[in-house]
PDB file of C-alpha atoms in Angstrom:
ATOM      1  CA  MET A   1     -11.695  14.764   2.898  1.00 46.00           C
ATOM      2  CA  ILE A   2     -11.609  14.375  -0.776  1.00 47.00           C
ATOM      3  CA  GLY A   3     -14.090  11.580  -2.012  1.00 53.00           C
ATOM      4  CA  LEU A   4     -13.419   9.594  -5.033  1.00 50.00           C
ATOM      5  CA  PRO A   5     -15.558  10.180  -8.064  1.00 49.00           C
ATOM      6  CA  LEU A   6     -17.552   7.210  -9.676  1.00 48.00           C
ATOM      7  CA  THR A   7     -15.540   7.152 -12.534  1.00 52.00           C
ATOM      8  CA  SER A   8     -13.387   4.675 -14.334  1.00 63.00           C
ATOM      9  CA  CYS A   9     -10.199   7.139 -14.166  1.00 83.00           C
ATOM     10  CA  ALA A  10      -7.974   6.121 -11.728  1.00 89.00           C
ATOM     11  CA  LYS A  11      -7.059   8.232  -8.701  1.00 89.00           C
ATOM     12  CA  LYS A  12      -3.112   9.213  -8.307  1.00 96.00           C
ATOM     13  CA  ILE A  13      -2.405   9.289  -4.446  1.00 98.00           C
ATOM     14  CA  PRO A  14       1.190   9.670  -3.369  1.00 99.00           C
ATOM     15  CA  PHE A  15       2.276   7.746  -0.325  1.00 99.00           C
ATOM     16  CA  LEU A  16       4.556  10.536   2.391  1.00 99.00           C
ATOM     17  CA  ASN A  17       7.646  10.640   3.402  1.00 97.00           C
ATOM     18  CA  SER A  18       8.730   7.611   5.679  1.00 96.00           C
ATOM     19  CA  SER A  19      10.535   8.208   9.182  1.00 95.00           C
ATOM     20  CA  VAL A  20      11.105   4.340   9.062  1.00 94.00           C
ATOM     21  CA  VAL A  21      12.562   3.672   5.545  1.00 95.00           C
ATOM     22  CA  PRO A  22      13.008   7.329   4.441  1.00 96.00           C
ATOM     23  CA  ALA A  23      14.470   6.939   0.876  1.00 95.00           C
ATOM     24  CA  ALA A  24      10.937   5.164  -0.211  1.00 96.00           C
ATOM     25  CA  LYS A  25       8.750   6.300  -2.325  1.00 97.00           C
ATOM     26  CA  GLY A  26       5.496   5.377  -4.104  1.00 98.00           C
ATOM     27  CA  PHE A  27       1.652   6.332  -4.810  1.00 98.00           C
ATOM     28  CA  THR A  28      -1.269   4.043  -5.146  1.00 98.00           C
ATOM     29  CA  THR A  29      -4.295   4.675  -7.406  1.00 98.00           C
ATOM     30  CA  VAL A  30      -7.533   3.968  -7.106  1.00 98.00           C
ATOM     31  CA  LYS A  31     -10.054   3.578  -9.946  1.00 97.00           C
ATOM     32  CA  ILE A  32     -13.475   1.686  -9.977  1.00 97.00           C
ATOM     33  CA  ASP A  33     -14.145  -1.144 -12.434  1.00 97.00           C
ATOM     34  CA  SER A  34     -17.368  -2.485 -14.275  1.00 97.00           C
ATOM     35  CA  ASN A  35     -18.711  -4.081 -11.409  1.00 97.00           C
ATOM     36  CA  LYS A  36     -18.484  -1.041  -9.332  1.00 97.00           C
ATOM     37  CA  ASN A  37     -15.486  -2.445  -7.077  1.00 98.00           C
ATOM     38  CA  PHE A  38     -12.251  -0.401  -6.327  1.00 98.00           C
ATOM     39  CA  VAL A  39      -9.025  -1.864  -8.024  1.00 98.00           C
ATOM     40  CA  VAL A  40      -6.043  -0.648  -5.789  1.00 98.00           C
ATOM     41  CA  LYS A  41      -2.585  -0.610  -7.247  1.00 98.00           C
ATOM     42  CA  ILE A  42       0.043   0.184  -5.560  1.00 98.00           C
ATOM     43  CA  ASN A  43       3.481   1.024  -6.399  1.00 97.00           C
ATOM     44  CA  VAL A  44       7.207   1.748  -4.133  1.00 97.00           C
ATOM     45  CA  SER A  45      10.369   2.075  -5.393  1.00 96.00           C
ATOM     46  CA  ASP A  46      13.668   2.070  -2.596  1.00 94.00           C
ATOM     47  CA  LEU A  47      11.846   0.219  -0.125  1.00 92.00           C
ATOM     48  CA  ALA A  48      15.098  -1.433   2.245  1.00 91.00           C
ATOM     49  CA  ALA A  49      14.377  -5.353   2.381  1.00 90.00           C
ATOM     50  CA  VAL A  50      12.071  -5.784   4.796  1.00 91.00           C
ATOM     51  CA  GLU A  51      14.471  -8.190   7.302  1.00 90.00           C
ATOM     52  CA  ARG A  52      16.786  -5.151   7.231  1.00 90.00           C
ATOM     53  CA  LEU A  53      14.403  -2.869   9.703  1.00 92.00           C
ATOM     54  CA  GLN A  54      14.977  -1.809  13.458  1.00 90.00           C
ATOM     55  CA  THR A  55      12.284  -4.564  13.657  1.00 90.00           C
ATOM     56  CA  ALA A  56      12.841  -6.863  11.231  1.00 89.00           C
ATOM     57  CA  LYS A  57       9.957  -8.247  10.128  1.00 94.00           C
ATOM     58  CA  LEU A  58       9.199 -11.263   7.104  1.00 95.00           C
ATOM     59  CA  THR A  59       7.130  -9.317   5.002  1.00 95.00           C
ATOM     60  CA  TYR A  60       5.481  -6.001   3.745  1.00 96.00           C
ATOM     61  CA  VAL A  61       1.605  -5.812   4.199  1.00 98.00           C
ATOM     62  CA  ALA A  62      -0.266  -3.193   2.424  1.00 99.00           C
ATOM     63  CA  TRP A  63      -3.964  -2.368   4.081  1.00 99.00           C
ATOM     64  CA  MET A  64      -6.806   0.229   3.187  1.00 99.00           C
ATOM     65  CA  GLU A  65      -9.466   1.834   5.359  1.00 99.00           C
ATOM     66  CA  THR A  66     -12.429   1.311   4.044  1.00 98.00           C
ATOM     67  CA  ASP A  67     -15.624   3.913   3.974  1.00 97.00           C
ATOM     68  CA  GLN A  68     -16.910   2.392   6.837  1.00 97.00           C
ATOM     69  CA  GLY A  69     -14.131   2.753   9.177  1.00 97.00           C
ATOM     70  CA  ASN A  70     -12.895  -0.604   8.499  1.00 98.00           C
ATOM     71  CA  MET A  71      -8.854  -2.002   7.973  1.00 98.00           C
ATOM     72  CA  GLU A  72      -8.607  -4.490   5.239  1.00 98.00           C
ATOM     73  CA  ASN A  73      -5.604  -6.393   4.420  1.00 98.00           C
ATOM     74  CA  LEU A  74      -4.820  -5.481   0.684  1.00 98.00           C
ATOM     75  CA  GLY A  75      -2.011  -9.038   0.391  1.00 98.00           C
ATOM     76  CA  GLN A  76       1.535  -8.974   0.522  1.00 97.00           C
ATOM     77  CA  LEU A  77       3.799  -6.507  -1.302  1.00 95.00           C
ATOM     78  CA  LYS A  78       5.266  -8.327  -4.332  1.00 89.00           C
ATOM     79  CA  SER A  79       9.594  -7.658  -4.796  1.00 84.00           C
ATOM     80  CA  LEU A  80      10.094  -6.328  -8.494  1.00 76.00           C
ATOM     81  CA  THR A  81      14.404  -6.044  -7.495  1.00 62.00           C
ATOM     82  CA  SER A  82      15.541  -5.943 -11.207  1.00 57.00           C
ATOM     83  CA  PHE A  83      19.520  -8.018 -12.101  1.00 55.00           C
ATOM     84  CA  PHE A  84      20.193  -4.589 -13.692  1.00 54.00           C
ATOM     85  CA  SER A  85      18.615  -2.002 -11.266  1.00 58.00           C
ATOM     86  CA  LYS A  86      19.725  -1.728  -7.400  1.00 65.00           C
ATOM     87  CA  ARG A  87      16.261   0.111  -6.822  1.00 71.00           C
ATOM     88  CA  HIS A  88      14.660  -2.041  -5.127  1.00 84.00           C
ATOM     89  CA  LYS A  89      10.708  -1.397  -6.328  1.00 92.00           C
ATOM     90  CA  ALA A  90       7.280  -3.112  -4.924  1.00 95.00           C
ATOM     91  CA  SER A  91       3.916  -3.755  -6.073  1.00 96.00           C
ATOM     92  CA  LEU A  92       0.505  -5.194  -5.167  1.00 98.00           C
ATOM     93  CA  GLU A  93      -2.714  -4.913  -7.494  1.00 98.00           C
ATOM     94  CA  THR A  94      -5.966  -5.959  -5.887  1.00 98.00           C
ATOM     95  CA  VAL A  95     -10.145  -5.566  -6.330  1.00 98.00           C
ATOM     96  CA  THR A  96     -12.518  -4.952  -2.842  1.00 98.00           C
ATOM     97  CA  PRO A  97     -15.784  -4.104  -2.971  1.00 98.00           C
ATOM     98  CA  TYR A  98     -15.066  -1.526  -0.108  1.00 98.00           C
ATOM     99  CA  LYS A  99     -14.379   1.895  -1.072  1.00 98.00           C
ATOM    100  CA  PRO A 100     -10.579   3.151   0.061  1.00 98.00           C
ATOM    101  CA  THR A 101     -10.480   6.136   2.128  1.00 98.00           C
ATOM    102  CA  LYS A 102      -6.803   5.801   3.166  1.00 98.00           C
ATOM    103  CA  VAL A 103      -3.532   2.936   1.927  1.00 99.00           C
ATOM    104  CA  PHE A 104      -0.848   1.825   4.306  1.00 99.00           C
ATOM    105  CA  ILE A 105       1.578  -0.565   4.198  1.00 98.00           C
ATOM    106  CA  THR A 106       3.043  -2.155   7.540  1.00 98.00           C
ATOM    107  CA  SER A 107       6.030  -4.485   8.317  1.00 97.00           C
ATOM    108  CA  GLU A 108       4.689  -7.726   9.522  1.00 97.00           C
ATOM    109  CA  SER A 109       5.759 -11.117  10.486  1.00 96.00           C
ATOM    110  CA  ASP A 110       3.024 -12.869   9.186  1.00 95.00           C
ATOM    111  CA  ILE A 111       0.942 -12.253   5.871  1.00 94.00           C
ATOM    112  CA  ASN A 112      -2.243 -13.467   6.819  1.00 95.00           C
ATOM    113  CA  VAL A 113      -2.640 -10.574   9.673  1.00 97.00           C
ATOM    114  CA  GLN A 114      -5.611  -9.550  10.824  1.00 96.00           C
ATOM    115  CA  TYR A 115      -5.382  -6.616  11.971  1.00 97.00           C
ATOM    116  CA  PRO A 116      -2.173  -4.095  10.984  1.00 98.00           C
ATOM    117  CA  GLY A 117       0.828  -3.980  12.966  1.00 96.00           C
ATOM    118  CA  THR A 118       2.274  -0.704  14.483  1.00 95.00           C
ATOM    119  CA  GLN A 119       5.230  -0.140  12.487  1.00 95.00           C
ATOM    120  CA  ILE A 120       3.565   1.834   9.531  1.00 97.00           C
ATOM    121  CA  VAL A 121       6.239   2.197   7.015  1.00 97.00           C
ATOM    122  CA  LEU A 122       4.579   4.357   4.241  1.00 98.00           C
ATOM    123  CA  THR A 123       0.837   6.044   4.372  1.00 99.00           C
ATOM    124  CA  THR A 124      -0.922   7.954   2.189  1.00 99.00           C
ATOM    125  CA  ASN A 125      -3.319  11.258   3.260  1.00 98.00           C
ATOM    126  CA  PRO A 126      -6.729  10.466   4.127  1.00 97.00           C
ATOM    127  CA  PHE A 127      -8.403  10.824   0.255  1.00 95.00           C
TER     128      PHE A 127
END
């Protein structure tokens, strides 16, 4: 496992290929801000509309596993689909006091879920 250095440089971590949404690709970046919080940014492209998945849901929710082994709901991915582009893009930026060790995205029926559902759409390796 690779630890995050305590610097303000962002570490770019790719998402692994998905069997749920094979065309989807993306990455997350994690950096430490001046208040010693972790800034987590997620960028994904070619992500199918969540209602078109085999098990249709209402939204994509990003999660992180912390260095304490807990799961934290990072929030809903925001769609960035453009009129001039057929590529479906989504992103999220958030700040957390907890050190992330893995980031993943699930399809959910409710944005306020406390625990991740079983359909993991994208995930990183532990970092």
